[in-house]
Amino acid sequence: MKNYNQLISVIVPCYKVEDYLDECITSIVNQTYKHLEIILVDDGSPDNCPQICDKWSRKDSRIKVIHKKNGGLSSARNAGLDIAKGEYISFIDSDDFIDKTFIEFLYMNLIKNKVDISCCGYYHYFNKNLKEVRHFKNIQLLMNSCEAIKTMNTIGYFGVGSWNKLYKRELFNNIRFPIGKLSEDWFILYKLIHESNKIYYDSQPKYYYRQRAGSITRNIKINYDCEEASKECLEFCIENYPDAIPSAVQSYVLACIGIYNTILCSNNEKNKLNLYKNKVIKYKDSINLDGIDNFRKIQIKLFYTSTTLYSIIFKAYDLFRKVRYRM
């Protein structure tokens, strides 16, 4: 490829991922795009992550290491942003890894299409023999901010994660990840899109989003923050993007159904099932299902038809998924 000289900062928060960190870093240092600043943020990890980060910094001069007190994923990403020198920013989760052309692919799409955010498709990666493309094939979209927020909210294409994207650095001038929140990406992606002139999406999968054993267990802390994030986005659309309101309503309803599902399949907080059932039912007569993929259309329609039947079917589906993916 042409020898572009624009610096790209790759920020990698590291916490309790010693089994995966070498693979992640290897995939970054071997990128076809070489002009990288690789920022490894040791977020007070109690395992061997600090030593692994330091080892890599001695091997590759592009690597910088931050050792900090544990503050969570948002805090680690923000620490990386605070020292990043690149004209563009990429975030890689430290238990994931990337195709060797990931940065080049996103960068070339960004430059060619003159956009502020470049996005790609990704795999759900279970093991070497089991991976699934998420979600679509042969899709290329050049979007303005309203179109991108609508696309984000229909839970398709590029999604709300921060990790399968390349951003202009200036988008983060007044934006940081919220401390102490789950779904931290969701809280800021629509704000970054709002600050952008154009966004480009190419569905080719270049990112491997690892599904770890136990990562979908239903006995962990329930993520209520996704409702808050989707509600904030809905309120933002009401104020700024009226055309995106239907898709934001869809996203909010699906966030509440997601919480309902987690409670349903966990041993915790069963008393909140009716609360989230009612939050979904509130939109029964007003929700527009245009733009949602067929799986989620069926999910919403079944929920509105009978929550009892929905609960039985979803529990069976959840069991099947755990068996299939050995989770």
Coordinates of C-alpha atoms in Angstrom, one line a residue, residues 176-302:
R176 CA -15.0 10.8 27.1
F177 CA -16.3 7.3 28.1
P178 CA -18.5 7.5 31.2
I179 CA -16.9 6.2 34.4
G180 CA -18.6 3.4 36.3
K181 CA -21.0 2.4 33.5
L182 CA -21.6 -0.8 31.6
S183 CA -22.5 -0.4 27.9
E184 CA -20.0 2.6 28.0
D185 CA -19.7 2.6 24.2
W186 CA -23.5 3.1 23.8
F187 CA -23.4 6.2 26.0
I188 CA -21.0 8.0 23.6
L189 CA -21.3 6.5 20.1
Y190 CA -24.3 8.6 19.1
K191 CA -22.5 11.7 20.4
L192 CA -19.5 10.9 18.2
I193 CA -21.7 10.3 15.2
H194 CA -23.4 13.7 15.9
E195 CA -20.0 15.4 15.8
S196 CA -19.2 13.7 12.5
N197 CA -20.0 15.0 9.0
K198 CA -20.0 11.6 7.3
I199 CA -19.7 7.9 8.5
Y200 CA -18.8 5.0 6.3
Y201 CA -19.6 1.3 6.9
D202 CA -18.2 -1.7 5.0
S203 CA -19.5 -5.1 6.1
Q204 CA -16.3 -7.0 5.5
P205 CA -15.4 -8.7 8.8
K206 CA -12.0 -7.5 10.0
Y207 CA -12.4 -7.8 13.8
Y208 CA -12.6 -10.9 15.9
Y209 CA -14.9 -10.3 18.9
R210 CA -14.2 -13.1 21.3
Q211 CA -17.0 -14.9 23.1
R212 CA -15.3 -16.3 26.2
A213 CA -16.6 -19.3 28.1
G214 CA -18.7 -17.9 30.9
S215 CA -19.1 -14.5 29.3
I216 CA -22.8 -15.0 28.7
T217 CA -23.6 -16.4 32.1
R218 CA -26.8 -15.2 33.6
N219 CA -25.6 -15.1 37.2
I220 CA -23.5 -12.0 36.8
K221 CA -24.4 -8.4 37.5
I222 CA -27.3 -7.5 35.4
N223 CA -26.6 -4.6 32.9
Y224 CA -29.3 -2.1 33.6
D225 CA -27.1 0.7 32.1
C226 CA -28.0 -0.4 28.6
E227 CA -31.6 0.9 29.3
E228 CA -30.1 4.2 30.5
A229 CA -27.9 4.5 27.5
S230 CA -30.6 3.8 25.0
K231 CA -33.0 6.1 26.8
E232 CA -30.4 8.9 26.6
C233 CA -30.0 8.3 22.9
L234 CA -33.8 8.3 22.4
E235 CA -34.0 11.7 24.2
F236 CA -31.1 13.0 22.1
C237 CA -33.0 12.0 18.9
I238 CA -36.2 13.6 20.1
E239 CA -34.2 16.9 20.5
N240 CA -31.9 16.6 17.4
Y241 CA -33.0 13.9 15.0
P242 CA -36.8 13.5 14.7
D243 CA -36.4 11.2 11.7
A244 CA -34.4 8.8 13.9
I245 CA -36.9 8.6 16.7
P246 CA -38.6 5.4 15.5
S247 CA -35.3 3.6 15.4
A248 CA -34.3 4.9 18.8
V249 CA -37.6 3.6 20.2
Q250 CA -36.8 0.2 18.7
S251 CA -33.4 0.3 20.3
Y252 CA -34.9 1.2 23.7
V253 CA -37.5 -1.6 23.5
L254 CA -34.8 -4.1 22.6
A255 CA -32.6 -2.9 25.4
C256 CA -35.4 -3.5 27.9
I257 CA -36.1 -6.9 26.4
G258 CA -32.4 -7.7 26.7
I259 CA -32.6 -6.9 30.4
Y260 CA -35.8 -9.0 30.8
N261 CA -34.0 -11.9 29.1
T262 CA -31.0 -11.7 31.5
I263 CA -33.2 -11.6 34.6
L264 CA -35.3 -14.4 33.2
C265 CA -32.3 -16.7 32.7
S266 CA -30.5 -15.7 36.0
N267 CA -31.0 -16.4 39.6
N268 CA -31.2 -12.8 40.5
E269 CA -33.8 -10.0 40.8
K270 CA -36.8 -11.9 39.5
N271 CA -39.0 -9.2 41.1
K272 CA -38.0 -6.8 38.3
L273 CA -39.4 -9.0 35.5
N274 CA -42.7 -7.2 35.6
L275 CA -41.0 -3.8 35.6
Y276 CA -39.2 -4.5 32.4
K277 CA -42.2 -6.2 30.9
N278 CA -44.2 -3.0 31.4
K279 CA -41.4 -0.8 29.9
V280 CA -41.7 -2.9 26.7
I281 CA -45.5 -3.1 26.7
K282 CA -45.6 0.7 26.9
Y283 CA -44.6 0.9 23.2
K284 CA -46.8 -1.9 22.0
D285 CA -49.1 0.3 20.0
S286 CA -46.5 2.8 18.7
I287 CA -43.4 0.8 17.8
N288 CA -42.5 0.6 14.1
L289 CA -40.6 -2.5 13.2
D290 CA -39.1 -1.2 9.9
G291 CA -35.4 -1.7 9.5
I292 CA -35.0 -4.4 12.2
D293 CA -33.6 -7.8 11.2
N294 CA -36.1 -10.7 11.1
F295 CA -34.8 -12.3 14.3
R296 CA -35.5 -9.2 16.4
K297 CA -38.9 -8.6 14.6
I298 CA -40.0 -12.1 15.7
Q299 CA -38.6 -11.5 19.2
I300 CA -40.6 -8.3 19.6
K301 CA -43.8 -9.7 18.0
L302 CA -43.7 -12.8 20.2

